[in-house]
Amino acid sequence: MKILAVLYKGGKAAVEEPRLLGTLENRLGLSDWLQSLGHEFIVTDDKEGPESVFQKELPDTDILITTPFHPGYLTGDLIRNKAHKLKLAVTAGVGSDHVDLNAANEKKIIVAEVTGSNVVSVAEHVVMDILALVRNLIPAHEMIERGDWVVADIARNAFDLEGKVVGTLGCGRIGFRVLKRLTGFDCKELLYYDYAPLPAAAEKEIGARRVEDLHEFLGQCDIITINAPLHEGTRGLVNKELLQHVKKGAWIVNTARGAICDRIAIKEALESGHINGYAGDVWDVQPAPKDHPWRTMKNPLGGGNGMTPHYSGTTLDAQKRYADGTRDILERFFKGEDQIPANVIVADGGYATKAYGQRK
Ligand code: NAI
């Protein structure tokens, strides 16, 4: 079979650090194994436009592997008009929105991801981002690097997490783990908004309360963390209109997908001071263009921006888990065995998961 992988370039770092498995150079650690089985394995980071290696190799590819960190966007057009032989699209990681899932269903392509592989990695990152924003860490560090020392300029916008209301929009594997990690901070309340309620025992374990109306949920949170997949129901969800329901001075952390938030609406809300901070590692296009407003936007006090490149789910620990998980998915596929059910996003022309929106 022909297997095509789109992975980010590791360069010198990947040569020096072999545990950077999810890179162009280290090929998810799959090369020798796939070759020993007689498969052709092509790996590229060149993914944009009709002349890219990705699009040129796609027509006779049987299995595509991509990561959310450097997504090979498998659009409906590519699925319908170029991916003639594609049977399986594997996400080495979590989050398969870079594949047009409805088009994959039309063509009965299986889409599978390594569910759970980096959920702890992301949950830890969210807690870090929340603390960085609420405590005004980044401007404080920048001040030190500049050689300045004006405590009041930082302290005027630094708060404790204790006593704040934190809510997660989407409370699946990551959202739940974020709230669980926050239980030690004596927050005023931990809330969640999700069409799928947590099991009662899980709700009780972390002392979380479900709010069923999105506007009410937003109006109650001091800190909002977004942990829902990107699908038709969440694309552009956090727009100018919705932001009006967010408490003035709230902080937003989005490590789910950039396109859940409207680029300009977020920038304007931060610059006007309606929200006090925005952090996360996901962007509406990746890599983000150099002039993307989220790189440099600031609140009126010159802080409130905790954006990073997309790396929360690609720690070295996570890379090992999603490389192993990718191999397991391929192994099962080659042997004609069933996939682990939680890993399957779409198969046999339909959604196998309830996480990508409410459908009949
Ligand atoms: P999950 O499938 O365990 O949970 C997702 C939850 O979101 C489900 O409970 C679902 O009911 C809920 N949901 C879906 N649509 C919703 C909506 N419109 N409103 C409210 N809730 C909604 O997924 P998991 O593992 O928690 O991951 C969530 C997302 O996080 C992934 O789909 C991916 O986009 C992102 N992610 C980001 C990573 C990073 O490196 N930044 C790494 C891993 C995941």
PDB file of C-alpha atoms and ligand atoms in Angstrom, residues 68-69 93-97 113-119 121-122 125 168-177 193-198 214 226-235 237 254-258 260 280-282 286 309-315 342 345 353-358, ligand 1:
ATOM      1  CA  PRO A  68      -3.307  18.696  13.838  1.00  0.00           C
ATOM      2  CA  PHE A  69      -0.021  20.546  14.483  1.00  0.00           C
ATOM      3  CA  GLY A  93      -3.093  13.092  17.744  1.00  0.00           C
ATOM      4  CA  VAL A  94      -6.615  14.266  18.614  1.00  0.00           C
ATOM      5  CA  GLY A  95      -8.926  16.456  16.508  1.00  0.00           C
ATOM      6  CA  SER A  96      -9.802  15.494  12.917  1.00  0.00           C
ATOM      7  CA  ASP A  97     -11.402  18.730  11.754  1.00  0.00           C
ATOM      8  CA  GLU A 113      -7.480   9.423  15.618  1.00  0.00           C
ATOM      9  CA  VAL A 114      -5.407   8.427  18.642  1.00  0.00           C
ATOM     10  CA  THR A 115      -8.086   9.348  21.160  1.00  0.00           C
ATOM     11  CA  GLY A 116      -6.785  10.308  24.574  1.00  0.00           C
ATOM     12  CA  SER A 117      -3.141  10.376  23.451  1.00  0.00           C
ATOM     13  CA  ASN A 118      -2.489  13.985  24.440  1.00  0.00           C
ATOM     14  CA  VAL A 119      -5.428  14.995  26.618  1.00  0.00           C
ATOM     15  CA  SER A 121      -0.713  17.340  27.840  1.00  0.00           C
ATOM     16  CA  VAL A 122      -3.396  19.806  26.756  1.00  0.00           C
ATOM     17  CA  HIS A 125      -1.250  23.574  29.166  1.00  0.00           C
ATOM     18  CA  THR A 168     -15.227  24.794  30.147  1.00  0.00           C
ATOM     19  CA  LEU A 169     -17.071  24.960  26.849  1.00  0.00           C
ATOM     20  CA  GLY A 170     -16.971  21.260  25.993  1.00  0.00           C
ATOM     21  CA  CYS A 171     -16.402  18.837  28.821  1.00  0.00           C
ATOM     22  CA  GLY A 172     -15.036  15.663  27.288  1.00  0.00           C
ATOM     23  CA  ARG A 173     -11.645  14.158  28.015  1.00  0.00           C
ATOM     24  CA  ILE A 174      -9.728  17.453  28.096  1.00  0.00           C
ATOM     25  CA  GLY A 175     -12.418  19.695  29.610  1.00  0.00           C
ATOM     26  CA  PHE A 176     -12.972  17.241  32.448  1.00  0.00           C
ATOM     27  CA  ARG A 177      -9.232  16.945  33.110  1.00  0.00           C
ATOM     28  CA  TYR A 193     -21.401  23.718  29.005  1.00  0.00           C
ATOM     29  CA  ASP A 194     -21.798  20.585  26.893  1.00  0.00           C
ATOM     30  CA  TYR A 195     -24.791  18.954  25.205  1.00  0.00           C
ATOM     31  CA  ALA A 196     -23.534  15.671  26.664  1.00  0.00           C
ATOM     32  CA  PRO A 197     -23.824  15.784  30.466  1.00  0.00           C
ATOM     33  CA  LEU A 198     -21.038  14.228  32.511  1.00  0.00           C
ATOM     34  CA  LEU A 214     -24.624  29.035  26.561  1.00  0.00           C
ATOM     35  CA  ILE A 226     -12.675  26.022  25.193  1.00  0.00           C
ATOM     36  CA  ASN A 227     -12.407  22.253  24.798  1.00  0.00           C
ATOM     37  CA  ALA A 228     -14.876  21.229  22.074  1.00  0.00           C
ATOM     38  CA  PRO A 229     -13.962  19.866  18.646  1.00  0.00           C
ATOM     39  CA  LEU A 230     -14.277  22.080  15.583  1.00  0.00           C
ATOM     40  CA  HIS A 231     -17.378  21.159  13.573  1.00  0.00           C
ATOM     41  CA  GLU A 232     -20.310  22.922  11.908  1.00  0.00           C
ATOM     42  CA  GLY A 233     -21.772  23.767  15.325  1.00  0.00           C
ATOM     43  CA  THR A 234     -18.613  25.327  16.761  1.00  0.00           C
ATOM     44  CA  ARG A 235     -16.942  27.000  13.753  1.00  0.00           C
ATOM     45  CA  LEU A 237     -19.091  30.175  17.542  1.00  0.00           C
ATOM     46  CA  ASN A 254      -8.629  28.233  23.624  1.00  0.00           C
ATOM     47  CA  THR A 255      -6.506  25.160  23.030  1.00  0.00           C
ATOM     48  CA  ALA A 256      -9.276  23.414  21.058  1.00  0.00           C
ATOM     49  CA  ARG A 257      -9.227  24.936  17.573  1.00  0.00           C
ATOM     50  CA  GLY A 258      -8.537  28.490  16.436  1.00  0.00           C
ATOM     51  CA  ILE A 260     -13.947  28.233  16.967  1.00  0.00           C
ATOM     52  CA  GLY A 280      -3.988  29.221  23.603  1.00  0.00           C
ATOM     53  CA  ASP A 281      -1.972  27.438  20.974  1.00  0.00           C
ATOM     54  CA  VAL A 282      -4.436  26.955  18.135  1.00  0.00           C
ATOM     55  CA  GLN A 286      -1.573  26.770  10.700  1.00  0.00           C
ATOM     56  CA  PRO A 309       2.489  27.956  18.419  1.00  0.00           C
ATOM     57  CA  HIS A 310       0.455  24.751  18.426  1.00  0.00           C
ATOM     58  CA  TYR A 311       2.430  22.550  20.782  1.00  0.00           C
ATOM     59  CA  SER A 312       0.343  21.751  23.857  1.00  0.00           C
ATOM     60  CA  GLY A 313      -0.511  18.282  22.588  1.00  0.00           C
ATOM     61  CA  THR A 314       2.907  17.514  21.135  1.00  0.00           C
ATOM     62  CA  THR A 315       5.092  17.204  24.219  1.00  0.00           C
ATOM     63  CA  ALA A 342     -13.048   5.363  20.790  1.00  0.00           C
ATOM     64  CA  ILE A 345     -14.449   9.331  14.132  1.00  0.00           C
ATOM     65  CA  THR A 353     -18.549   9.558  17.664  1.00  0.00           C
ATOM     66  CA  LYS A 354     -21.060  11.915  19.290  1.00  0.00           C
ATOM     67  CA  ALA A 355     -18.399  14.562  19.930  1.00  0.00           C
ATOM     68  CA  TYR A 356     -18.502  16.232  16.478  1.00  0.00           C
ATOM     69  CA  GLY A 357     -21.899  17.872  16.876  1.00  0.00           C
ATOM     70  CA  GLN A 358     -25.450  16.759  17.465  1.00  0.00           C
TER      71      GLN A 358
HETATM   72  P1  NAI B   1     -13.724  14.648  23.502  1.00  0.00           P
HETATM   73  O1  NAI B   1     -14.386  14.067  22.306  1.00  0.00           O
HETATM   74  O2  NAI B   1     -13.354  13.752  24.627  1.00  0.00           O
HETATM   75  O3  NAI B   1     -14.646  15.820  24.101  1.00  0.00           O
HETATM   76  C1  NAI B   1     -15.216  16.817  23.327  1.00  0.00           C
HETATM   77  C2  NAI B   1     -16.470  17.304  24.053  1.00  0.00           C
HETATM   78  O4  NAI B   1     -16.947  18.469  23.383  1.00  0.00           O
HETATM   79  C3  NAI B   1     -17.595  16.284  24.055  1.00  0.00           C
HETATM   80  O5  NAI B   1     -18.051  16.069  25.377  1.00  0.00           O
HETATM   81  C4  NAI B   1     -18.672  16.938  23.193  1.00  0.00           C
HETATM   82  O6  NAI B   1     -19.994  16.606  23.593  1.00  0.00           O
HETATM   83  C5  NAI B   1     -18.363  18.400  23.408  1.00  0.00           C
HETATM   84  N1  NAI B   1     -18.923  19.277  22.379  1.00  0.00           N
HETATM   85  C6  NAI B   1     -18.946  19.099  21.039  1.00  0.00           C
HETATM   86  N2  NAI B   1     -19.583  20.108  20.445  1.00  0.00           N
HETATM   87  C7  NAI B   1     -19.979  20.960  21.427  1.00  0.00           C
HETATM   88  C8  NAI B   1     -20.674  22.185  21.432  1.00  0.00           C
HETATM   89  N3  NAI B   1     -21.146  22.728  20.300  1.00  0.00           N
HETATM   90  N4  NAI B   1     -20.896  22.797  22.609  1.00  0.00           N
HETATM   91  C9  NAI B   1     -20.463  22.225  23.772  1.00  0.00           C
HETATM   92  N5  NAI B   1     -19.783  21.061  23.828  1.00  0.00           N
HETATM   93  C10 NAI B   1     -19.552  20.431  22.660  1.00  0.00           C
HETATM   94  O7  NAI B   1     -12.456  15.422  22.943  1.00  0.00           O
HETATM   95  P2  NAI B   1     -11.131  15.871  23.731  1.00  0.00           P
HETATM   96  O8  NAI B   1     -10.149  14.773  23.740  1.00  0.00           O
HETATM   97  O9  NAI B   1     -11.541  16.486  25.020  1.00  0.00           O
HETATM   98  O10 NAI B   1     -10.581  16.983  22.730  1.00  0.00           O
HETATM   99  C11 NAI B   1     -11.341  18.148  22.443  1.00  0.00           C
HETATM  100  C12 NAI B   1     -10.680  18.926  21.323  1.00  0.00           C
HETATM  101  O11 NAI B   1      -9.464  19.490  21.787  1.00  0.00           O
HETATM  102  C13 NAI B   1     -10.265  18.096  20.109  1.00  0.00           C
HETATM  103  O12 NAI B   1     -11.338  17.838  19.240  1.00  0.00           O
HETATM  104  C14 NAI B   1      -9.211  18.978  19.484  1.00  0.00           C
HETATM  105  O13 NAI B   1      -9.809  19.894  18.597  1.00  0.00           O
HETATM  106  C15 NAI B   1      -8.612  19.718  20.676  1.00  0.00           C
HETATM  107  N6  NAI B   1      -7.254  19.243  20.970  1.00  0.00           N
HETATM  108  C16 NAI B   1      -6.216  20.146  20.915  1.00  0.00           C
HETATM  109  C17 NAI B   1      -4.926  19.733  21.118  1.00  0.00           C
HETATM  110  C18 NAI B   1      -3.791  20.709  21.103  1.00  0.00           C
HETATM  111  O14 NAI B   1      -2.620  20.292  20.963  1.00  0.00           O
HETATM  112  N7  NAI B   1      -4.040  21.991  21.242  1.00  0.00           N
HETATM  113  C19 NAI B   1      -4.594  18.321  21.359  1.00  0.00           C
HETATM  114  C20 NAI B   1      -5.758  17.476  21.532  1.00  0.00           C
HETATM  115  C21 NAI B   1      -7.039  17.927  21.288  1.00  0.00           C
END
